[in-house]
Amino acid sequence: MNVLTYGEIMDGGVSVFHCVAREDEGNFSLTFSGVVRIDNPYRYLSLLLQDLRDILPKREISRSVLDFTELEFCNSNGFYVIMDIVELVYLLLPGPVLVRRLQEDDWQQETLPILLNLDEESIAARTTFEDVREL
């Protein structure tokens, strides 16, 4: 898969969070890894958001995958930036969206449907979940 864009949060000089957007033959993948604990994640991820706004409308994507299986922790400030990233995927790309989440993680099971805005029928109709067992 080709990397389209990449977002990273640094904390104390160490990379603690990555968000990588990839595309391959009409399939789009967005992987969230690490932890979001800082007060203003937008400071680090605003370029990623702009890249997604610029890149996604130009791609011929038929299917998307949002992979949260490597996301270890996200504070309430991180919720908002994740919501904005996810909103761009649903807004700018057509087709079904597969959401990969950890089966045994209460936060991912309970909170991700809220962050994805599944109360909105058009989003819920496009979304399926794959619950992954942690290794």
Short mmCIF file of N, CA, C and O in Angstrom, two decimals, residues 11-132:
data_model
loop_
_atom_site.label_atom_id
_atom_site.label_comp_id
_atom_site.label_asym_id
_atom_site.label_seq_id
_atom_site.Cartn_x
_atom_site.Cartn_y
_atom_site.Cartn_z
N ASP A 11 5.74 13.80 22.29
CA ASP A 11 5.59 14.22 23.68
C ASP A 11 6.92 14.00 24.38
O ASP A 11 7.39 12.86 24.46
N GLY A 12 7.53 15.06 24.82
CA GLY A 12 8.84 14.96 25.46
C GLY A 12 9.92 14.47 24.51
O GLY A 12 10.84 13.78 24.91
N GLY A 13 9.77 14.81 23.22
CA GLY A 13 10.76 14.40 22.23
C GLY A 13 10.60 12.98 21.73
O GLY A 13 11.41 12.49 20.96
N VAL A 14 9.54 12.31 22.17
CA VAL A 14 9.30 10.92 21.78
C VAL A 14 8.00 10.83 21.01
O VAL A 14 7.00 11.43 21.38
N SER A 15 8.00 10.06 19.94
CA SER A 15 6.78 9.83 19.17
C SER A 15 5.86 8.91 19.97
O SER A 15 6.24 7.80 20.33
N VAL A 16 4.64 9.39 20.26
CA VAL A 16 3.71 8.61 21.07
C VAL A 16 2.44 8.20 20.32
O VAL A 16 1.70 7.34 20.77
N PHE A 17 2.19 8.82 19.17
CA PHE A 17 0.98 8.52 18.40
C PHE A 17 1.28 8.69 16.92
O PHE A 17 1.96 9.62 16.52
N HIS A 18 0.73 7.78 16.12
CA HIS A 18 0.85 7.85 14.66
C HIS A 18 -0.53 7.62 14.04
O HIS A 18 -1.30 6.80 14.53
N CYS A 19 -0.77 8.31 12.99
CA CYS A 19 -1.95 8.08 12.17
C CYS A 19 -1.45 8.04 10.72
O CYS A 19 -0.92 9.03 10.22
N VAL A 20 -1.60 6.89 10.08
CA VAL A 20 -1.06 6.70 8.74
C VAL A 20 -2.19 6.41 7.78
O VAL A 20 -3.00 5.51 8.00
N ALA A 21 -2.25 7.19 6.69
CA ALA A 21 -3.24 6.99 5.63
C ALA A 21 -2.55 6.32 4.45
O ALA A 21 -1.52 6.80 3.97
N ARG A 22 -3.15 5.22 3.98
CA ARG A 22 -2.60 4.47 2.86
C ARG A 22 -3.69 4.20 1.83
O ARG A 22 -4.87 4.15 2.17
N GLU A 23 -3.24 3.97 0.59
CA GLU A 23 -4.18 3.66 -0.49
C GLU A 23 -3.54 2.63 -1.40
O GLU A 23 -2.34 2.68 -1.67
N ASP A 24 -4.36 1.67 -1.83
CA ASP A 24 -3.88 0.65 -2.75
C ASP A 24 -5.06 0.14 -3.57
O ASP A 24 -6.01 -0.42 -3.01
N GLU A 25 -5.00 0.37 -4.86
CA GLU A 25 -6.00 -0.15 -5.81
C GLU A 25 -7.44 0.09 -5.35
O GLU A 25 -8.25 -0.83 -5.30
N GLY A 26 -7.74 1.30 -5.00
CA GLY A 26 -9.11 1.66 -4.63
C GLY A 26 -9.49 1.39 -3.19
O GLY A 26 -10.62 1.61 -2.79
N ASN A 27 -8.56 0.91 -2.39
CA ASN A 27 -8.80 0.68 -0.98
C ASN A 27 -8.02 1.69 -0.15
O ASN A 27 -6.82 1.88 -0.36
N PHE A 28 -8.71 2.32 0.78
CA PHE A 28 -8.10 3.32 1.65
C PHE A 28 -8.02 2.74 3.05
O PHE A 28 -8.95 2.09 3.53
N SER A 29 -6.90 2.97 3.73
CA SER A 29 -6.71 2.49 5.09
C SER A 29 -6.15 3.61 5.95
O SER A 29 -5.24 4.33 5.54
N LEU A 30 -6.71 3.75 7.14
CA LEU A 30 -6.25 4.74 8.10
C LEU A 30 -6.01 4.00 9.41
O LEU A 30 -6.92 3.41 9.98
N THR A 31 -4.76 4.01 9.88
CA THR A 31 -4.37 3.28 11.08
C THR A 31 -4.01 4.26 12.19
O THR A 31 -3.23 5.18 11.97
N PHE A 32 -4.58 4.03 13.36
CA PHE A 32 -4.31 4.84 14.54
C PHE A 32 -3.47 4.00 15.50
O PHE A 32 -3.89 2.90 15.87
N SER A 33 -2.30 4.52 15.93
CA SER A 33 -1.40 3.76 16.80
C SER A 33 -0.88 4.62 17.93
O SER A 33 -0.57 5.79 17.74
N GLY A 34 -0.75 4.02 19.12
CA GLY A 34 -0.13 4.71 20.24
C GLY A 34 -1.12 5.31 21.21
O GLY A 34 -2.21 4.78 21.41
N VAL A 35 -0.73 6.43 21.81
CA VAL A 35 -1.54 7.08 22.85
C VAL A 35 -1.70 8.57 22.54
O VAL A 35 -0.81 9.21 22.00
N VAL A 36 -2.87 9.10 22.90
CA VAL A 36 -3.13 10.54 22.80
C VAL A 36 -3.43 11.02 24.22
O VAL A 36 -4.48 10.73 24.77
N ARG A 37 -2.46 11.74 24.80
CA ARG A 37 -2.60 12.23 26.18
C ARG A 37 -2.41 13.73 26.29
O ARG A 37 -2.59 14.30 27.35
N ILE A 38 -2.00 14.38 25.22
CA ILE A 38 -1.67 15.80 25.32
C ILE A 38 -2.93 16.66 25.24
O ILE A 38 -3.99 16.20 24.82
N ASP A 39 -2.80 17.93 25.63
CA ASP A 39 -3.94 18.83 25.69
C ASP A 39 -4.39 19.32 24.33
O ASP A 39 -5.56 19.59 24.13
N ASN A 40 -3.47 19.48 23.37
CA ASN A 40 -3.85 20.04 22.08
C ASN A 40 -3.30 19.19 20.93
O ASN A 40 -2.31 19.56 20.30
N PRO A 41 -3.95 18.06 20.64
CA PRO A 41 -3.45 17.21 19.55
C PRO A 41 -3.54 17.88 18.19
O PRO A 41 -2.82 17.50 17.27
N TYR A 42 -4.40 18.90 18.04
CA TYR A 42 -4.50 19.60 16.75
C TYR A 42 -3.18 20.26 16.36
O TYR A 42 -2.87 20.38 15.19
N ARG A 43 -2.41 20.68 17.36
CA ARG A 43 -1.12 21.30 17.08
C ARG A 43 -0.24 20.36 16.25
O ARG A 43 0.51 20.79 15.39
N TYR A 44 -0.37 19.07 16.50
CA TYR A 44 0.44 18.09 15.78
C TYR A 44 -0.25 17.50 14.56
O TYR A 44 0.41 17.04 13.64
N LEU A 45 -1.58 17.47 14.58
CA LEU A 45 -2.30 16.75 13.53
C LEU A 45 -3.03 17.63 12.53
O LEU A 45 -3.72 17.14 11.65
N SER A 46 -2.89 18.94 12.62
CA SER A 46 -3.58 19.83 11.68
C SER A 46 -3.11 19.63 10.25
O SER A 46 -3.91 19.70 9.31
N LEU A 47 -1.84 19.35 10.06
CA LEU A 47 -1.33 19.09 8.71
C LEU A 47 -1.93 17.80 8.14
O LEU A 47 -2.28 17.75 6.96
N LEU A 48 -2.07 16.78 8.97
CA LEU A 48 -2.72 15.55 8.54
C LEU A 48 -4.16 15.82 8.08
O LEU A 48 -4.58 15.36 7.02
N LEU A 49 -4.89 16.59 8.86
CA LEU A 49 -6.27 16.94 8.49
C LEU A 49 -6.31 17.68 7.15
O LEU A 49 -7.13 17.37 6.29
N GLN A 50 -5.41 18.63 6.96
CA GLN A 50 -5.38 19.37 5.69
C GLN A 50 -4.99 18.46 4.54
O GLN A 50 -5.57 18.53 3.45
N ASP A 51 -4.01 17.59 4.76
CA ASP A 51 -3.61 16.63 3.72
C ASP A 51 -4.80 15.76 3.30
O ASP A 51 -5.02 15.53 2.11
N LEU A 52 -5.55 15.27 4.27
CA LEU A 52 -6.71 14.43 3.95
C LEU A 52 -7.74 15.23 3.13
O LEU A 52 -8.30 14.70 2.16
N ARG A 53 -7.98 16.48 3.50
CA ARG A 53 -8.91 17.33 2.74
C ARG A 53 -8.45 17.52 1.30
O ARG A 53 -9.25 17.56 0.38
N ASP A 54 -7.15 17.63 1.12
CA ASP A 54 -6.59 17.86 -0.22
C ASP A 54 -6.49 16.58 -1.05
O ASP A 54 -6.74 16.59 -2.25
N ILE A 55 -6.11 15.48 -0.42
CA ILE A 55 -5.79 14.25 -1.14
C ILE A 55 -7.02 13.39 -1.43
O ILE A 55 -7.17 12.88 -2.55
N LEU A 56 -7.88 13.20 -0.44
CA LEU A 56 -8.96 12.22 -0.60
C LEU A 56 -9.91 12.49 -1.76
O LEU A 56 -10.28 11.54 -2.46
N PRO A 57 -10.32 13.73 -2.01
CA PRO A 57 -11.24 13.93 -3.14
C PRO A 57 -10.64 13.56 -4.50
O PRO A 57 -11.38 13.30 -5.45
N LYS A 58 -9.34 13.49 -4.60
CA LYS A 58 -8.67 13.19 -5.86
C LYS A 58 -8.45 11.70 -6.08
O LYS A 58 -8.00 11.30 -7.15
N ARG A 59 -8.74 10.88 -5.08
CA ARG A 59 -8.49 9.45 -5.16
C ARG A 59 -9.76 8.71 -5.56
O ARG A 59 -10.86 9.10 -5.19
N GLU A 60 -9.59 7.63 -6.29
CA GLU A 60 -10.72 6.76 -6.63
C GLU A 60 -10.75 5.62 -5.63
O GLU A 60 -10.12 4.59 -5.81
N ILE A 61 -11.49 5.83 -4.56
CA ILE A 61 -11.56 4.90 -3.45
C ILE A 61 -12.95 4.25 -3.45
O ILE A 61 -13.95 4.94 -3.53
N SER A 62 -12.98 2.93 -3.30
CA SER A 62 -14.27 2.24 -3.25
C SER A 62 -14.56 1.64 -1.88
O SER A 62 -15.70 1.29 -1.58
N ARG A 63 -13.54 1.54 -1.03
CA ARG A 63 -13.69 0.92 0.28
C ARG A 63 -12.68 1.53 1.24
O ARG A 63 -11.55 1.80 0.86
N SER A 64 -13.09 1.73 2.50
CA SER A 64 -12.20 2.30 3.50
C SER A 64 -12.12 1.41 4.74
O SER A 64 -13.10 0.75 5.09
N VAL A 65 -10.96 1.43 5.38
CA VAL A 65 -10.75 0.71 6.64
C VAL A 65 -10.19 1.71 7.64
O VAL A 65 -9.19 2.39 7.37
N LEU A 66 -10.83 1.80 8.80
CA LEU A 66 -10.34 2.59 9.92
C LEU A 66 -9.88 1.59 10.98
O LEU A 66 -10.69 0.84 11.51
N ASP A 67 -8.60 1.56 11.25
CA ASP A 67 -8.04 0.55 12.14
C ASP A 67 -7.59 1.17 13.46
O ASP A 67 -6.63 1.93 13.51
N PHE A 68 -8.31 0.83 14.52
CA PHE A 68 -8.02 1.35 15.86
C PHE A 68 -7.33 0.30 16.75
O PHE A 68 -7.15 0.53 17.94
N THR A 69 -6.97 -0.84 16.20
CA THR A 69 -6.45 -1.94 17.01
C THR A 69 -5.11 -1.64 17.67
O THR A 69 -4.73 -2.32 18.63
N GLU A 70 -4.39 -0.64 17.18
CA GLU A 70 -3.10 -0.28 17.79
C GLU A 70 -3.21 0.99 18.63
O GLU A 70 -2.20 1.48 19.15
N LEU A 71 -4.42 1.53 18.78
CA LEU A 71 -4.62 2.72 19.62
C LEU A 71 -4.73 2.25 21.07
O LEU A 71 -5.67 1.56 21.44
N GLU A 72 -3.76 2.64 21.88
CA GLU A 72 -3.68 2.16 23.25
C GLU A 72 -4.48 3.02 24.23
O GLU A 72 -5.02 2.51 25.22
N PHE A 73 -4.53 4.33 23.99
CA PHE A 73 -5.23 5.23 24.89
C PHE A 73 -5.54 6.52 24.15
O PHE A 73 -4.76 6.98 23.32
N CYS A 74 -6.67 7.12 24.49
CA CYS A 74 -7.04 8.42 23.91
C CYS A 74 -7.79 9.21 24.96
O CYS A 74 -8.83 8.76 25.46
N ASN A 75 -7.29 10.41 25.30
CA ASN A 75 -7.99 11.26 26.25
C ASN A 75 -9.12 12.02 25.55
O ASN A 75 -9.30 11.92 24.34
N SER A 76 -9.85 12.79 26.31
CA SER A 76 -11.01 13.49 25.74
C SER A 76 -10.59 14.50 24.67
O SER A 76 -11.34 14.74 23.72
N ASN A 77 -9.41 15.10 24.78
CA ASN A 77 -8.94 16.02 23.74
C ASN A 77 -8.69 15.26 22.44
O ASN A 77 -8.94 15.77 21.35
N GLY A 78 -8.19 14.06 22.55
CA GLY A 78 -7.95 13.23 21.37
C GLY A 78 -9.23 12.82 20.68
O GLY A 78 -9.25 12.61 19.47
N PHE A 79 -10.33 12.69 21.46
CA PHE A 79 -11.61 12.32 20.86
C PHE A 79 -11.96 13.27 19.72
O PHE A 79 -12.41 12.85 18.66
N TYR A 80 -11.76 14.56 19.96
CA TYR A 80 -12.19 15.56 18.97
C TYR A 80 -11.39 15.47 17.68
O TYR A 80 -11.95 15.57 16.59
N VAL A 81 -10.09 15.27 17.78
CA VAL A 81 -9.30 15.18 16.56
C VAL A 81 -9.61 13.89 15.82
O VAL A 81 -9.67 13.87 14.59
N ILE A 82 -9.83 12.80 16.56
CA ILE A 82 -10.22 11.55 15.89
C ILE A 82 -11.57 11.71 15.21
O ILE A 82 -11.77 11.25 14.08
N MET A 83 -12.50 12.38 15.86
CA MET A 83 -13.80 12.64 15.23
C MET A 83 -13.64 13.43 13.94
O MET A 83 -14.30 13.14 12.94
N ASP A 84 -12.77 14.42 13.95
CA ASP A 84 -12.56 15.23 12.74
C ASP A 84 -11.92 14.41 11.63
O ASP A 84 -12.29 14.55 10.46
N ILE A 85 -10.97 13.56 11.96
CA ILE A 85 -10.33 12.71 10.95
C ILE A 85 -11.35 11.75 10.35
O ILE A 85 -11.47 11.62 9.13
N VAL A 86 -12.11 11.10 11.21
CA VAL A 86 -13.11 10.13 10.75
C VAL A 86 -14.19 10.83 9.92
O VAL A 86 -14.64 10.30 8.90
N GLU A 87 -14.60 12.01 10.34
CA GLU A 87 -15.61 12.76 9.60
C GLU A 87 -15.16 13.04 8.16
O GLU A 87 -15.95 12.95 7.23
N LEU A 88 -13.88 13.34 7.99
CA LEU A 88 -13.36 13.58 6.64
C LEU A 88 -13.45 12.33 5.77
O LEU A 88 -13.78 12.41 4.59
N VAL A 89 -13.17 11.18 6.36
CA VAL A 89 -13.26 9.93 5.60
C VAL A 89 -14.69 9.73 5.11
O VAL A 89 -14.93 9.46 3.93
N TYR A 90 -15.66 9.86 6.00
CA TYR A 90 -17.06 9.67 5.62
C TYR A 90 -17.55 10.74 4.65
O TYR A 90 -18.35 10.46 3.76
N LEU A 91 -17.08 11.95 4.81
CA LEU A 91 -17.51 13.06 3.95
C LEU A 91 -16.90 12.98 2.55
O LEU A 91 -17.58 13.23 1.55
N LEU A 92 -15.62 12.62 2.47
CA LEU A 92 -14.89 12.74 1.20
C LEU A 92 -14.77 11.44 0.42
O LEU A 92 -14.39 11.48 -0.76
N LEU A 93 -15.06 10.31 1.04
CA LEU A 93 -14.93 9.03 0.34
C LEU A 93 -16.26 8.28 0.32
O LEU A 93 -16.94 8.20 1.33
N PRO A 94 -16.60 7.71 -0.83
CA PRO A 94 -17.82 6.92 -0.92
C PRO A 94 -17.55 5.48 -0.45
O PRO A 94 -16.41 5.12 -0.15
N GLY A 95 -18.58 4.69 -0.42
CA GLY A 95 -18.42 3.27 -0.19
C GLY A 95 -18.42 2.86 1.26
O GLY A 95 -18.50 3.69 2.17
N PRO A 96 -18.33 1.55 1.48
CA PRO A 96 -18.38 1.02 2.84
C PRO A 96 -17.13 1.35 3.64
O PRO A 96 -16.06 1.56 3.08
N VAL A 97 -17.32 1.38 4.96
CA VAL A 97 -16.21 1.65 5.89
C VAL A 97 -16.17 0.50 6.90
O VAL A 97 -17.15 0.27 7.62
N LEU A 98 -15.05 -0.19 6.94
CA LEU A 98 -14.83 -1.23 7.93
C LEU A 98 -14.03 -0.62 9.08
O LEU A 98 -12.99 -0.01 8.86
N VAL A 99 -14.54 -0.79 10.30
CA VAL A 99 -13.86 -0.27 11.49
C VAL A 99 -13.32 -1.47 12.26
O VAL A 99 -14.07 -2.32 12.72
N ARG A 100 -11.99 -1.52 12.36
CA ARG A 100 -11.33 -2.58 13.12
C ARG A 100 -11.08 -2.05 14.53
O ARG A 100 -10.52 -0.98 14.71
N ARG A 101 -11.52 -2.83 15.52
CA ARG A 101 -11.35 -2.44 16.91
C ARG A 101 -11.06 -3.68 17.75
O ARG A 101 -11.34 -4.81 17.33
N LEU A 102 -10.54 -3.45 18.95
CA LEU A 102 -10.21 -4.56 19.84
C LEU A 102 -11.47 -5.09 20.51
O LEU A 102 -12.25 -4.33 21.08
N GLN A 103 -11.64 -6.39 20.44
CA GLN A 103 -12.81 -7.05 21.00
C GLN A 103 -12.90 -6.89 22.52
O GLN A 103 -13.98 -6.72 23.07
N GLU A 104 -11.76 -6.93 23.20
CA GLU A 104 -11.74 -6.94 24.66
C GLU A 104 -11.54 -5.54 25.26
O GLU A 104 -11.36 -5.42 26.47
N ASP A 105 -11.55 -4.50 24.46
CA ASP A 105 -11.30 -3.15 24.95
C ASP A 105 -12.62 -2.41 25.12
O ASP A 105 -13.28 -2.05 24.14
N ASP A 106 -13.01 -2.20 26.37
CA ASP A 106 -14.30 -1.54 26.65
C ASP A 106 -14.40 -0.17 26.01
O ASP A 106 -15.44 0.20 25.48
N TRP A 107 -13.28 0.60 26.06
CA TRP A 107 -13.31 1.94 25.48
C TRP A 107 -13.62 1.86 23.99
O TRP A 107 -14.47 2.59 23.49
N GLN A 108 -12.93 1.00 23.27
CA GLN A 108 -13.15 0.90 21.83
C GLN A 108 -14.55 0.38 21.53
O GLN A 108 -15.20 0.84 20.58
N GLN A 109 -15.04 -0.55 22.32
CA GLN A 109 -16.37 -1.10 22.08
C GLN A 109 -17.47 -0.08 22.35
O GLN A 109 -18.45 0.00 21.61
N GLU A 110 -17.31 0.72 23.39
CA GLU A 110 -18.36 1.65 23.80
C GLU A 110 -18.23 3.03 23.18
O GLU A 110 -19.23 3.66 22.83
N THR A 111 -17.01 3.53 23.03
CA THR A 111 -16.80 4.91 22.62
C THR A 111 -16.69 5.09 21.11
O THR A 111 -17.15 6.10 20.58
N LEU A 112 -16.09 4.14 20.41
CA LEU A 112 -15.93 4.32 18.96
C LEU A 112 -17.26 4.54 18.23
O LEU A 112 -17.32 5.41 17.36
N PRO A 113 -18.33 3.81 18.56
CA PRO A 113 -19.59 4.12 17.87
C PRO A 113 -20.05 5.56 18.06
O PRO A 113 -20.63 6.16 17.15
N ILE A 114 -19.75 6.14 19.21
CA ILE A 114 -20.11 7.54 19.46
C ILE A 114 -19.22 8.46 18.63
O ILE A 114 -19.71 9.39 17.98
N LEU A 115 -17.90 8.20 18.64
CA LEU A 115 -16.97 9.04 17.87
C LEU A 115 -17.24 8.97 16.38
O LEU A 115 -17.00 9.92 15.64
N LEU A 116 -17.73 7.82 15.92
CA LEU A 116 -18.03 7.65 14.50
C LEU A 116 -19.36 8.29 14.12
O LEU A 116 -19.69 8.36 12.93
N ASN A 117 -20.13 8.72 15.11
CA ASN A 117 -21.43 9.35 14.88
C ASN A 117 -22.41 8.37 14.21
O ASN A 117 -23.08 8.70 13.24
N LEU A 118 -22.49 7.16 14.77
CA LEU A 118 -23.37 6.14 14.20
C LEU A 118 -24.85 6.43 14.39
O LEU A 118 -25.68 5.74 13.82
N ASP A 119 -25.18 7.48 15.15
CA ASP A 119 -26.58 7.90 15.24
C ASP A 119 -27.08 8.43 13.91
O ASP A 119 -28.28 8.44 13.65
N GLU A 120 -26.16 8.88 13.08
CA GLU A 120 -26.53 9.37 11.76
C GLU A 120 -26.71 8.17 10.82
O GLU A 120 -25.78 7.38 10.61
N GLU A 121 -27.91 8.02 10.28
CA GLU A 121 -28.26 6.83 9.49
C GLU A 121 -27.33 6.58 8.31
O GLU A 121 -26.98 5.44 8.02
N SER A 122 -26.94 7.64 7.62
CA SER A 122 -26.09 7.45 6.44
C SER A 122 -24.72 6.88 6.82
O SER A 122 -24.12 6.10 6.07
N ILE A 123 -24.22 7.25 7.98
CA ILE A 123 -22.94 6.72 8.45
C ILE A 123 -23.12 5.28 8.94
O ILE A 123 -22.33 4.40 8.59
N ALA A 124 -24.15 5.05 9.70
CA ALA A 124 -24.40 3.70 10.22
C ALA A 124 -24.58 2.70 9.08
O ALA A 124 -24.10 1.56 9.16
N ALA A 125 -25.24 3.12 8.02
CA ALA A 125 -25.50 2.21 6.88
C ALA A 125 -24.21 1.81 6.16
O ALA A 125 -24.15 0.74 5.56
N ARG A 126 -23.20 2.63 6.23
CA ARG A 126 -21.93 2.35 5.54
C ARG A 126 -20.91 1.64 6.42
O ARG A 126 -19.86 1.22 5.94
N THR A 127 -21.19 1.51 7.71
CA THR A 127 -20.20 1.06 8.67
C THR A 127 -20.42 -0.38 9.11
O THR A 127 -21.54 -0.75 9.46
N THR A 128 -19.34 -1.15 9.11
CA THR A 128 -19.34 -2.47 9.75
C THR A 128 -18.12 -2.53 10.66
O THR A 128 -17.14 -1.83 10.47
N PHE A 129 -18.22 -3.38 11.67
CA PHE A 129 -17.15 -3.54 12.64
C PHE A 129 -16.50 -4.91 12.51
O PHE A 129 -17.20 -5.90 12.26
N GLU A 130 -15.20 -4.93 12.69
CA GLU A 130 -14.46 -6.17 12.82
C GLU A 130 -13.81 -6.13 14.20
O GLU A 130 -12.94 -5.31 14.47
N ASP A 131 -14.27 -7.01 15.08
CA ASP A 131 -13.70 -7.07 16.42
C ASP A 131 -12.53 -8.03 16.41
O ASP A 131 -12.66 -9.20 16.08
N VAL A 132 -11.36 -7.51 16.78
CA VAL A 132 -10.10 -8.24 16.70
C VAL A 132 -9.66 -8.63 18.10
O VAL A 132 -9.70 -7.81 19.02
#
